[in-house]
Coordinates of C-alpha atoms in Angstrom, one line a residue:
Chain Z
M47 CA 69.5 66.1 138.3
R48 CA 71.1 69.4 138.4
Y49 CA 73.7 70.6 141.4
L50 CA 74.4 73.6 143.2
T51 CA 71.4 75.2 142.4
T52 CA 70.7 79.2 143.8
K53 CA 68.9 76.7 146.4
N54 CA 70.9 74.8 147.1
R55 CA 73.9 78.1 147.1
A56 CA 71.8 79.2 148.9
I57 CA 71.2 76.5 151.7
L58 CA 76.0 76.5 151.1
R59 CA 76.1 80.3 151.8
E60 CA 74.2 80.1 155.5
M61 CA 75.5 76.9 156.4
V62 CA 78.9 77.8 156.3
V63 CA 77.9 81.1 157.7
A64 CA 76.5 79.4 160.6
D65 CA 79.6 77.4 160.9
F66 CA 82.1 79.5 160.7
K67 CA 79.8 81.6 163.3
V68 CA 79.5 79.4 165.7
R69 CA 82.8 78.4 165.9
Y70 CA 84.9 81.5 165.8
Q71 CA 82.2 83.7 168.6
E72 CA 83.7 82.4 171.8
S73 CA 87.3 82.6 171.3
V74 CA 89.0 86.8 171.4
L75 CA 91.3 86.0 168.4
G76 CA 88.1 84.3 166.6
Y77 CA 89.0 83.7 163.4
L78 CA 92.7 83.9 163.9
W79 CA 93.4 80.7 166.0
S80 CA 92.2 78.4 162.9
L81 CA 94.8 80.7 160.4
L82 CA 97.7 80.7 163.4
K83 CA 97.4 77.7 163.3
P84 CA 99.8 76.5 160.5
L85 CA 102.0 79.1 160.9
F86 CA 102.9 78.2 164.5
M87 CA 104.1 74.7 163.4
F88 CA 105.7 76.3 160.6
A89 CA 107.9 78.9 162.8
I90 CA 108.7 75.1 165.1
L91 CA 109.1 73.2 162.4
F92 CA 112.0 75.9 160.4
V93 CA 113.7 76.5 164.2
L94 CA 114.3 73.3 163.8
F95 CA 114.9 72.0 161.1
T96 CA 117.3 75.7 160.2
Y97 CA 119.6 75.7 163.7
I98 CA 118.7 71.9 165.1
I99 CA 118.9 69.6 162.5
P100 CA 120.1 71.2 159.6
I101 CA 118.7 69.5 156.7
S102 CA 117.7 72.6 155.6
K103 CA 122.1 73.9 154.8
G104 CA 122.0 73.7 150.7
H105 CA 118.0 74.9 149.8
E106 CA 118.7 78.8 149.6
H107 CA 114.3 78.7 149.9
Y108 CA 113.9 76.5 152.6
G109 CA 111.6 77.7 154.7
I110 CA 109.2 79.0 151.6
M111 CA 109.7 75.7 151.1
L112 CA 107.9 74.8 153.9
L113 CA 105.7 76.9 154.9
T114 CA 104.1 76.2 151.2
G115 CA 103.9 72.3 151.9
I116 CA 102.4 72.3 155.0
V117 CA 99.8 74.6 154.3
M118 CA 98.3 72.4 151.7
W119 CA 99.0 70.2 153.7
N120 CA 97.2 71.5 156.3
F121 CA 94.3 71.0 153.6
F122 CA 93.8 68.2 153.1
S123 CA 93.8 67.6 156.1
E124 CA 91.5 69.7 157.0
T125 CA 89.1 69.4 154.4
T126 CA 89.7 65.4 154.9
T127 CA 89.5 65.4 159.0
M128 CA 85.9 67.7 159.3
G129 CA 84.8 66.8 155.9
A130 CA 84.8 62.5 156.5
N131 CA 82.7 63.7 160.2
S132 CA 80.5 66.6 157.9
V133 CA 77.1 63.6 157.8
V134 CA 77.6 62.2 160.7
N135 CA 78.2 65.6 162.5
N136 CA 75.0 67.2 160.4
G137 CA 72.6 63.5 161.4
D138 CA 69.8 65.8 163.4
L139 CA 69.9 67.4 160.1
L140 CA 69.3 65.1 158.2
R141 CA 67.6 63.0 160.1
K142 CA 64.2 65.9 158.9
I143 CA 65.5 67.3 155.7
S144 CA 66.4 66.5 153.0
I145 CA 68.0 68.9 152.1
P146 CA 71.6 67.4 149.3
R147 CA 74.0 65.0 151.4
Y148 CA 77.0 66.4 149.7
L149 CA 76.3 69.9 150.5
M150 CA 77.5 69.3 154.2
V151 CA 80.8 67.1 152.9
L152 CA 80.8 71.0 150.6
T153 CA 80.2 73.0 154.1
S154 CA 83.0 71.6 155.8
S155 CA 85.6 71.5 152.8
M156 CA 84.7 76.1 152.5
S157 CA 86.4 76.9 155.9
A158 CA 89.8 75.3 154.9
L159 CA 89.0 77.3 151.3
I160 CA 89.1 80.3 152.6
N161 CA 92.5 79.0 154.8
L162 CA 93.7 78.6 152.6
A163 CA 93.1 81.9 150.2
I164 CA 94.9 83.8 153.3
N165 CA 97.4 81.7 153.6
S166 CA 98.4 81.8 150.7
L167 CA 98.7 85.1 151.0
V168 CA 100.9 85.4 153.7
I169 CA 103.5 83.1 151.9
I170 CA 103.4 85.4 148.7
V171 CA 103.8 87.7 152.7
F172 CA 106.6 86.1 153.5
A173 CA 108.0 85.2 149.6
V174 CA 108.6 88.8 149.0
V175 CA 109.8 90.2 152.0
S176 CA 112.5 86.8 151.9
G177 CA 113.6 88.2 148.6
V178 CA 111.7 86.2 145.8
H179 CA 110.9 87.6 142.5
P180 CA 107.4 88.1 142.0
T181 CA 106.2 86.1 138.3
L182 CA 103.3 85.7 136.4
E183 CA 103.9 82.2 137.0
W184 CA 102.9 82.6 140.3
I185 CA 99.4 82.6 139.6
L186 CA 100.0 78.7 138.8
V187 CA 100.2 77.4 141.5
I188 CA 96.0 78.4 141.2
P189 CA 95.4 75.1 139.3
I190 CA 97.6 73.2 141.2
F191 CA 95.0 74.5 144.6
V192 CA 92.5 74.0 141.6
E193 CA 93.7 69.9 141.5
L194 CA 94.1 69.7 145.1
F195 CA 90.1 70.6 146.2
V196 CA 89.8 67.2 143.4
F197 CA 91.6 65.2 145.4
S198 CA 91.1 66.5 148.9
L199 CA 87.2 66.4 148.7
G200 CA 86.8 63.0 146.3
I201 CA 88.5 61.8 150.1
A202 CA 86.7 63.9 151.9
F203 CA 83.4 62.4 150.1
L204 CA 85.0 59.1 150.1
L205 CA 85.4 59.1 154.4
A206 CA 82.5 60.6 154.6
A207 CA 80.3 58.0 153.4
L208 CA 82.1 55.2 154.7
T209 CA 81.9 57.6 158.1
V210 CA 78.4 56.7 158.2
K211 CA 78.7 53.0 158.2
F212 CA 82.1 52.2 160.3
R213 CA 82.8 55.1 163.4
D214 CA 86.1 53.5 163.1
I215 CA 87.6 55.3 159.9
T216 CA 87.6 59.0 161.7
Y217 CA 90.6 56.9 164.7
I218 CA 92.8 54.9 161.6
W219 CA 92.1 58.6 158.9
E220 CA 93.9 60.7 161.8
I221 CA 96.4 57.6 162.2
F222 CA 96.2 57.6 158.9
L223 CA 97.1 61.1 157.2
Q224 CA 99.6 60.8 160.0
G225 CA 102.0 58.7 158.4
G226 CA 100.7 60.9 155.3
F227 CA 102.7 63.7 156.3
Y228 CA 106.0 62.8 156.3
A229 CA 104.8 60.7 153.5
S230 CA 104.2 63.4 150.9
V231 CA 107.8 65.2 152.0
I232 CA 106.7 68.3 154.0
I233 CA 109.3 68.9 155.9
F234 CA 112.5 67.5 153.8
P235 CA 113.6 68.2 150.2
I236 CA 112.1 65.2 148.4
T237 CA 115.7 64.9 147.5
M238 CA 117.1 63.0 150.9
V239 CA 114.8 60.0 149.5
P240 CA 117.0 57.7 148.6
E241 CA 117.1 57.3 144.5
S242 CA 115.7 54.2 144.6
V243 CA 112.3 54.8 145.6
R244 CA 112.6 58.2 145.3
D245 CA 109.8 57.8 141.6
Y246 CA 107.4 56.2 143.7
F247 CA 107.0 59.1 145.9
Y248 CA 104.9 61.2 142.8
I249 CA 102.2 58.7 143.0
N250 CA 101.7 60.6 145.7
P251 CA 99.3 63.1 144.3
I252 CA 100.5 65.8 147.4
V253 CA 104.0 65.7 146.6
Q254 CA 103.1 65.9 142.9
M255 CA 101.2 68.7 143.6
V256 CA 103.9 70.3 146.6
Q257 CA 107.2 69.5 144.7
D258 CA 105.4 72.2 141.6
A259 CA 104.5 74.4 143.7
R260 CA 106.9 75.5 144.8
N261 CA 108.8 75.0 141.7
F262 CA 106.1 77.9 140.3
I263 CA 106.6 80.6 143.5
L264 CA 110.7 80.2 143.0
G265 CA 110.6 80.0 139.7
S266 CA 112.9 76.9 137.9
S267 CA 116.5 77.9 138.9
A268 CA 115.7 77.3 142.4
G269 CA 115.8 74.2 140.9
V270 CA 113.0 72.4 142.5
E271 CA 113.1 68.5 141.5
T272 CA 109.4 67.8 139.6
L273 CA 107.6 65.0 137.9
W274 CA 108.1 66.4 134.8
V275 CA 111.8 66.7 135.2
D276 CA 112.8 63.9 138.3
V277 CA 110.5 60.9 136.9
D278 CA 111.4 59.9 133.7
S279 CA 109.1 56.4 133.3
I280 CA 105.6 57.7 131.6
W281 CA 103.7 55.7 133.6
L282 CA 105.1 56.9 137.0
T283 CA 104.4 60.4 135.2
I284 CA 100.6 59.5 134.6
A285 CA 100.4 57.6 137.9
P286 CA 99.3 60.6 140.4
F287 CA 96.3 61.4 137.6
A288 CA 95.1 58.1 137.7
V289 CA 95.4 58.9 141.4
I290 CA 93.1 61.9 141.2
L291 CA 90.9 61.0 139.8
F292 CA 90.2 57.4 141.0
F293 CA 89.6 58.7 144.3
A294 CA 87.4 61.8 142.7
V295 CA 84.9 58.9 141.0
L296 CA 85.0 57.0 143.5
G297 CA 84.5 59.1 146.2
A298 CA 81.7 60.3 144.3
W299 CA 79.9 57.0 143.8
Y300 CA 80.2 55.9 147.0
F301 CA 79.0 58.7 148.1
K302 CA 75.4 59.5 146.1
R303 CA 75.5 55.6 146.0
R304 CA 75.0 55.8 149.8
S305 CA 73.6 59.2 150.2
P306 CA 70.0 58.0 150.0
Y307 CA 69.8 55.5 153.1
F308 CA 71.6 57.5 155.3
A309 CA 69.2 59.5 157.8
E310 CA 69.0 56.0 158.8
D311 CA 72.4 55.0 158.5
V312 CA 73.8 58.3 161.0
Chain K
M203 CA 34.5 68.7 146.4
T204 CA 34.7 69.7 142.9
N205 CA 33.3 68.1 140.1
S206 CA 37.0 68.7 137.4
I207 CA 39.4 65.2 137.2
P208 CA 41.3 65.3 140.5
E209 CA 44.9 65.7 139.2
P210 CA 47.6 63.5 141.4
A211 CA 49.8 65.1 143.2
I212 CA 52.3 62.7 145.9
E213 CA 50.8 58.8 143.9
V214 CA 52.4 56.2 146.5
I215 CA 52.9 52.5 144.6
G216 CA 52.9 49.6 147.0
I217 CA 56.0 51.0 149.0
H218 CA 57.6 48.8 151.9
K219 CA 59.8 50.3 153.9
E220 CA 62.3 48.1 157.0
F221 CA 65.3 49.4 158.4
V222 CA 68.0 46.9 159.9
L223 CA 67.5 46.5 163.8
P224 CA 71.0 49.0 165.5
Q225 CA 72.6 46.1 167.2
S226 CA 73.2 43.6 163.8
R227 CA 74.1 46.5 162.0
T228 CA 78.0 46.6 161.5
T229 CA 80.2 50.0 163.4
S230 CA 83.1 49.2 163.0
L231 CA 85.1 47.4 160.7
K232 CA 86.1 44.1 162.7
Q233 CA 82.3 43.3 162.7
A234 CA 82.4 44.4 159.1
A235 CA 85.9 41.7 158.4
V236 CA 84.0 39.0 160.8
N237 CA 80.8 39.3 158.9
I238 CA 82.9 39.1 155.9
V239 CA 83.9 35.3 157.2
R240 CA 80.9 34.1 159.2
E241 CA 77.2 35.3 157.7
N242 CA 75.8 37.5 159.6
K243 CA 72.3 37.7 160.3
K244 CA 71.4 41.1 160.5
T245 CA 67.6 41.1 162.3
T246 CA 65.4 44.1 160.3
Q247 CA 62.0 45.6 161.3
K248 CA 59.3 45.9 158.7
V249 CA 58.1 49.0 159.7
L250 CA 55.8 49.9 156.3
N251 CA 54.3 46.6 154.5
D252 CA 53.0 47.9 150.8
V253 CA 51.0 51.1 151.1
S254 CA 50.3 52.6 147.7
F255 CA 47.7 55.7 148.4
T256 CA 47.3 58.4 145.6
I257 CA 47.1 62.4 147.7
N258 CA 45.6 65.0 145.2
K259 CA 46.0 68.6 144.3
G260 CA 43.9 71.6 146.7
E261 CA 43.8 67.8 148.5
F262 CA 44.8 68.3 152.6
F263 CA 45.1 65.2 153.3
G264 CA 45.1 63.4 157.0
I265 CA 47.4 60.7 158.7
V266 CA 46.4 59.2 161.4
G267 CA 48.1 56.3 163.6
R268 CA 49.6 55.1 167.4
N269 CA 52.9 55.4 168.4
G270 CA 54.5 52.8 165.8
S271 CA 52.5 53.0 163.3
G272 CA 54.9 53.6 160.4
K273 CA 53.1 57.5 160.2
S274 CA 57.2 59.2 160.5
T275 CA 58.5 56.8 158.4
L276 CA 55.7 57.3 156.0
L277 CA 56.4 61.3 156.3
K278 CA 60.1 60.3 156.0
M279 CA 59.4 58.7 152.9
L280 CA 57.6 61.1 151.3
A281 CA 60.0 64.1 151.9
G282 CA 62.8 62.2 150.3
V283 CA 64.7 61.5 154.2
Y284 CA 64.2 57.8 153.5
T285 CA 64.5 55.4 150.9
P286 CA 61.6 53.0 150.7
T287 CA 63.1 49.2 150.5
K288 CA 60.8 48.3 147.6
G289 CA 58.0 50.3 145.9
E290 CA 58.3 54.2 144.3
I291 CA 57.0 57.6 144.9
K292 CA 56.1 59.9 142.4
L293 CA 55.4 63.4 143.0
H294 CA 53.8 65.9 140.9
G295 CA 55.0 68.7 141.5
G296 CA 57.1 70.5 144.5
L297 CA 57.6 69.4 147.4
T298 CA 59.3 72.0 150.9
P299 CA 59.8 68.8 152.9
F300 CA 59.8 70.2 156.4
I301 CA 59.7 67.3 158.8
E302 CA 59.0 69.6 161.6
L303 CA 59.9 73.0 163.3
G304 CA 63.1 74.6 163.6
V305 CA 65.2 72.4 161.7
G306 CA 68.2 73.2 161.2
F307 CA 68.1 75.6 164.7
N308 CA 71.6 76.5 166.3
P309 CA 70.8 77.4 169.8
E310 CA 74.8 78.7 169.4
L311 CA 73.1 81.6 166.7
S312 CA 71.1 84.2 167.0
G313 CA 67.1 84.3 166.5
R314 CA 68.6 86.5 163.3
D315 CA 70.9 84.3 162.2
N316 CA 68.3 81.1 162.6
V317 CA 65.7 82.9 160.1
Y318 CA 67.8 83.0 157.5
L319 CA 69.7 79.6 157.8
N320 CA 65.8 78.2 158.6
G321 CA 65.1 79.3 155.6
A322 CA 67.7 79.2 153.4
L323 CA 66.8 74.7 153.8
L324 CA 62.6 76.1 153.1
G325 CA 64.3 76.9 149.5
Y326 CA 65.1 81.1 149.6
T327 CA 68.4 82.3 149.3
H328 CA 69.6 85.5 151.4
K329 CA 67.9 87.9 149.7
Q330 CA 64.2 87.0 149.9
M331 CA 65.1 85.9 153.2
D332 CA 65.4 89.8 154.4
T333 CA 62.2 91.0 152.6
M334 CA 60.7 88.3 154.4
Y335 CA 62.6 89.2 156.9
E336 CA 60.5 91.6 159.2
E337 CA 57.3 89.7 158.6
I338 CA 58.2 87.2 160.3
V339 CA 60.3 89.0 163.1
E340 CA 56.7 90.8 163.2
F341 CA 54.8 87.8 163.1
A342 CA 56.9 85.2 166.1
E343 CA 55.9 88.8 168.3
L344 CA 59.7 88.9 169.0
G345 CA 61.2 92.0 167.7
P346 CA 63.6 93.7 170.5
F347 CA 65.1 89.2 170.8
M348 CA 65.9 88.9 167.7
D349 CA 70.1 89.6 168.2
Q350 CA 69.7 87.6 171.5
K351 CA 71.3 83.5 171.2
L352 CA 68.6 80.8 170.4
K353 CA 69.9 79.1 173.5
N354 CA 68.3 81.5 176.1
Y355 CA 64.6 81.8 174.0
S356 CA 61.8 79.8 176.2
S357 CA 60.4 77.1 174.0
G358 CA 58.1 79.1 173.4
M359 CA 59.4 81.4 172.2
Q360 CA 61.4 79.2 169.7
V361 CA 58.0 77.8 168.0
R362 CA 57.2 81.2 167.4
L363 CA 59.5 81.9 165.4
A364 CA 59.9 79.1 163.6
F365 CA 56.5 79.0 162.8
S366 CA 56.6 82.6 161.6
I367 CA 59.1 81.1 159.4
A368 CA 57.5 77.9 158.1
I369 CA 54.7 79.2 157.1
K370 CA 56.6 81.2 154.4
A371 CA 57.1 78.3 152.5
K372 CA 55.5 77.8 149.6
N373 CA 55.3 74.8 147.5
D374 CA 53.4 72.7 146.0
I375 CA 52.8 70.1 148.9
L376 CA 53.7 70.9 152.2
I377 CA 53.6 68.6 154.5
F378 CA 53.8 68.9 158.7
D379 CA 54.6 66.1 161.3
E380 CA 52.4 66.5 164.9
V381 CA 53.5 70.8 164.4
L382 CA 49.9 71.3 167.0
A383 CA 51.1 69.1 170.0
V384 CA 53.5 71.9 170.5
G385 CA 53.4 75.4 171.9
D386 CA 50.4 77.2 173.8
E387 CA 46.4 77.2 173.4
A388 CA 47.4 80.5 172.0
F389 CA 49.5 79.4 169.4
Q390 CA 48.0 76.4 168.8
R391 CA 44.9 78.3 167.6
K392 CA 47.3 81.0 165.0
C393 CA 48.8 77.9 163.9
M394 CA 45.0 76.1 163.0
E395 CA 43.8 79.7 161.3
V396 CA 47.2 78.9 159.0
F397 CA 45.5 75.7 158.2
R398 CA 42.4 77.1 157.1
Q399 CA 43.8 79.4 154.5
Y400 CA 45.8 77.0 153.5
R401 CA 42.6 75.2 153.3
K402 CA 40.9 77.3 151.9
N403 CA 43.1 78.1 149.1
K404 CA 43.3 74.7 148.0
Q405 CA 47.1 74.0 149.0
T406 CA 47.9 70.5 148.8
V407 CA 49.0 70.0 152.9
I408 CA 49.4 67.1 154.2
L409 CA 49.4 66.3 157.5
V410 CA 50.7 63.7 160.3
T411 CA 48.5 63.6 163.9
H412 CA 48.0 62.1 166.5
S413 CA 45.1 65.0 166.8
M414 CA 42.3 63.6 165.7
D415 CA 40.2 67.1 166.0
S416 CA 42.4 68.7 163.4
V417 CA 41.8 65.7 161.5
N418 CA 38.5 66.2 162.0
A419 CA 38.3 70.6 161.9
L420 CA 41.0 70.5 158.3
C421 CA 41.1 67.5 156.5
T422 CA 39.9 66.8 153.2
R423 CA 40.7 62.5 153.3
A424 CA 42.8 60.9 155.3
L425 CA 44.5 57.7 156.1
M426 CA 44.6 55.6 159.2
L427 CA 48.3 53.0 159.4
E428 CA 48.5 50.5 161.5
D429 CA 51.5 48.2 161.8
G430 CA 52.7 49.7 158.9
K431 CA 49.3 48.9 157.0
I432 CA 46.8 50.6 155.0
K433 CA 43.9 50.3 157.7
H434 CA 41.4 52.6 156.0
I435 CA 41.9 55.6 153.4
G436 CA 38.5 57.5 153.0
E437 CA 36.5 60.0 154.8
V438 CA 37.8 62.2 157.9
D439 CA 34.8 60.7 159.6
D440 CA 36.2 57.2 159.2
I441 CA 38.6 57.5 160.0
A442 CA 38.1 58.8 163.6
R443 CA 36.1 56.3 164.2
L444 CA 38.7 53.8 163.8
Y445 CA 41.5 56.0 165.3
T446 CA 39.3 55.5 169.0
E447 CA 37.8 52.7 168.9
S448 CA 42.1 51.4 167.4
N449 CA 43.1 53.2 170.7
I450 CA 39.4 52.2 173.1
R451 CA 40.5 48.2 172.0
S452 CA 44.4 48.6 173.2
G453 CA 43.6 50.4 176.9
E454 CA 40.6 47.2 177.2
S455 CA 43.9 45.3 177.0
K456 CA 44.7 45.6 179.9
P457 CA 43.7 43.8 182.9
K458 CA 41.0 44.8 185.7
D459 CA 41.0 43.1 188.8
E460 CA 38.3 40.2 189.4
V461 CA 36.1 42.1 191.8
E462 CA 35.1 44.6 188.7
S463 CA 34.7 42.5 186.3
E464 CA 32.6 40.4 188.6
H465 CA 30.8 43.5 189.3
S466 CA 30.8 44.8 184.9
K467 CA 29.2 41.0 184.2
G468 CA 26.6 41.5 182.4
I469 CA 25.8 44.7 181.9
N470 CA 25.6 46.4 178.0
V471 CA 25.5 50.1 177.7
Q472 CA 25.4 50.3 174.2
G473 CA 25.4 54.2 172.1
L474 CA 29.0 55.6 172.8
K475 CA 30.3 58.1 170.0
S476 CA 34.0 58.3 170.3
L477 CA 33.4 62.0 170.1
Y478 CA 31.0 64.5 171.1
S479 CA 31.2 68.1 169.9
K480 CA 30.3 70.9 173.2
N481 CA 27.4 70.9 174.9
D482 CA 26.0 68.0 172.9
Y483 CA 23.6 64.7 174.5
M484 CA 25.2 62.2 175.3
E485 CA 22.6 59.4 175.3
L486 CA 24.0 55.6 176.5
S487 CA 22.3 52.7 177.2
I488 CA 22.9 51.0 179.5
G489 CA 21.2 47.4 180.3
W490 CA 21.8 43.7 182.1
P491 CA 19.2 41.7 181.1
E492 CA 21.2 38.2 182.8
R493 CA 20.6 40.1 186.7
D494 CA 18.7 40.5 189.1
D495 CA 20.7 42.0 192.1
I496 CA 20.6 44.7 189.9
H497 CA 17.6 48.4 190.6
G498 CA 19.3 51.4 190.1
I499 CA 22.8 52.8 188.7
G500 CA 24.9 55.2 188.2
V501 CA 27.2 57.2 186.2
S502 CA 29.5 59.5 186.2
I503 CA 32.5 60.9 184.5
S504 CA 35.4 62.4 185.6
N505 CA 37.6 64.3 183.7
I506 CA 42.0 62.1 182.7
N507 CA 43.2 63.5 185.4
D508 CA 40.9 61.4 187.6
I509 CA 39.1 64.5 188.2
Y510 CA 35.1 63.6 189.5
V511 CA 33.6 66.1 187.3
F512 CA 30.2 65.0 187.3
G513 CA 28.1 62.1 188.8
S514 CA 24.3 61.5 188.7
N515 CA 22.7 57.6 189.8
S516 CA 18.7 56.8 189.3
G517 CA 18.0 57.4 192.4
T518 CA 14.5 56.0 193.9
T519 CA 13.2 55.9 189.5
K520 CA 11.9 52.5 189.6
L521 CA 13.7 50.7 187.0
K522 CA 12.2 48.2 183.8
N523 CA 12.3 45.6 181.7
K524 CA 16.4 45.1 183.0
K525 CA 17.1 48.2 181.0
V526 CA 17.8 52.4 181.1
K527 CA 18.7 55.2 179.2
Y528 CA 20.4 57.7 180.3
R529 CA 20.8 61.5 178.8
V530 CA 22.8 64.0 179.1
R531 CA 24.0 67.3 177.9
L532 CA 28.2 66.9 178.0
N533 CA 29.3 71.4 179.2
L534 CA 32.8 70.2 179.4
I535 CA 35.8 71.5 178.4
P536 CA 37.5 70.1 175.5
G537 CA 39.5 66.9 176.8
E538 CA 39.2 63.3 177.3
Y539 CA 37.0 61.3 179.5
K540 CA 36.3 58.6 181.1
I541 CA 32.7 56.7 182.1
N542 CA 32.2 55.4 185.3
M543 CA 29.5 53.5 186.4
A544 CA 28.2 52.0 189.8
T545 CA 26.0 50.0 191.3
Y546 CA 22.6 49.6 193.2
N547 CA 21.2 46.6 194.8
E548 CA 17.1 46.3 196.0
K549 CA 18.5 48.3 199.7
G550 CA 19.4 51.8 197.8
E551 CA 23.6 50.3 198.4
I552 CA 26.0 50.3 196.3
S553 CA 26.2 46.8 195.1
G554 CA 29.2 47.2 192.2
L555 CA 31.5 50.7 191.8
I556 CA 32.6 50.2 187.5
Q557 CA 35.4 52.6 187.0
D558 CA 37.0 53.2 183.5
V559 CA 34.4 52.3 181.5
E560 CA 34.1 53.4 178.1
R561 CA 36.2 57.5 177.1
F562 CA 35.1 59.6 175.1
N563 CA 36.1 63.1 174.0
I564 CA 35.0 66.6 173.6
R565 CA 36.1 68.1 170.0
N566 CA 38.8 70.9 170.6
D567 CA 37.3 74.2 168.9
Y568 CA 40.0 76.1 170.6
D569 CA 38.1 78.4 171.7
T570 CA 39.7 80.6 174.7
T571 CA 37.2 82.3 176.6
V572 CA 36.6 79.4 178.9
G573 CA 38.2 76.7 180.8
G574 CA 38.5 74.1 184.1
V575 CA 36.2 72.1 184.6
T576 CA 32.4 72.1 182.8
I577 CA 31.1 73.9 181.1
L578 CA 28.6 76.3 183.9
D579 CA 25.9 78.0 182.5
H580 CA 27.6 81.9 182.0
E581 CA 26.8 85.7 180.1
Y582 CA 28.6 88.3 180.5
I583 CA 26.4 91.1 180.6
T584 CA 27.6 94.7 179.2
S585 CA 24.9 97.7 180.1

């Protein structure tokens, strides 16, 4: 079976364009809103944790760390939430035409991907303004984002196929994301996590990715804790990658197995 | 018919399809958890039962059947939307999975955007659509409206746009479901023209429809489904007869009131065909060998809206041997008609009325120069 053929790419393109036009044509600021959402959240949390509950003390670049975390988390949450509903929302379409089902999940992830790209520019601007020197290491963030994309898609595929069968997955996932936000050290430095359990936090691939991205952006002199420095155990070092691989394979396998029945189950 | 050995385009081998009925389907995790402990009896419905047939290249193949016979399910399986529970479908060549007109149309988008979206679903890239765009708009006659949102289109405009894109589809096998049922008469004629072209060009087409007219006019071979099984497969004429018969049979099942059955008892009507062409002669042999009280017969025709079109009776004609032949020229516009009968006693009074004895159809010839209830002899004379 061949994926992303010319035909499928054409469908993907038109669906993404249609998706964008429908979603943003009615609001004045249009597309800007989806960009502003994480930035507002960043502003609020930044003020909260700098002036009211000063957990940022001792972290020179708390702002950049927070922004990076929010942008990455936002991507993860957008891709998985919209991916989970992508098949169900397209029920009408897939009952009538046999276009590859994975295109629907992929389409839903595209807007999140574009947001990620634009938000990355915001991070760069913010970093330069706060006095971080641009280095070649910044490029290393790209493979981290690729890793994030693979992980998010894997979960999105799994959730999309599950949602067709069990509609309550959407609500369960929402709650799960709320917990995940705190477990992924987005708003507080990982050093605040008790040392006895800190290593295990890295099993969550988001923690590994967020810490690595922060490290690449701020440079090694900033001393951001990463999996590579923090964790001694070889098993815990492999763990986040094993988790990603597990969800990517499980998601792809389950989605592929269930997709012939989407049209009648949805 | 060509002499060359027919090459199969689609082979359907013993397919079955069962659906789990919605009320027994597990749709929440709680139910799923309960089902692990307590065995949940799923109610399934068998929609297709051991269906096998082959469609050859170049055939215009019709699939007919009453509502719920499984024909749409079969079509969806051919298109790859549903997966057979058992059995196999072999495709030889590409297939445009075109189940309906305007698949993926989004009311919030402009006509232009919808053309590109729909085109992509039919397998065209943006560039290819660029080259076809003008043609599509021209065919749909919607030039000034292309930048308006689809939701502001009338349903007729939407169909026109959808069809104009649809006929751009090029593939080894094309499938259509009830396309002809939508749109006004002028549009239906346009569809017919395109379909005739397909037939002429030996394009492999599968058409699922209710309309025996389009099967008659277009198909080279047809299949009739009944209760998820193949009732018949073969010549179009046979299918047309069987299909109309099955429709009449279901019409008979409705209870007629007592008095009426009393009136119609012992009267037989023979020679009725299910389908006539305009201006054909209908010949009925009416006999009442067991009844002595009938001294005259009347036959009337009403259309499907119960408008009384024409009626006559045998009048003073002496009826011999308790039978009579009735012959009438059907100067009727296309559509479905009912035959009603009346019996007369020796005094020439009506002794019984039998409504809706049988039904027949006048084949649709898509002639738009006539309309109304009946066709009067007419002429337009130019000097």
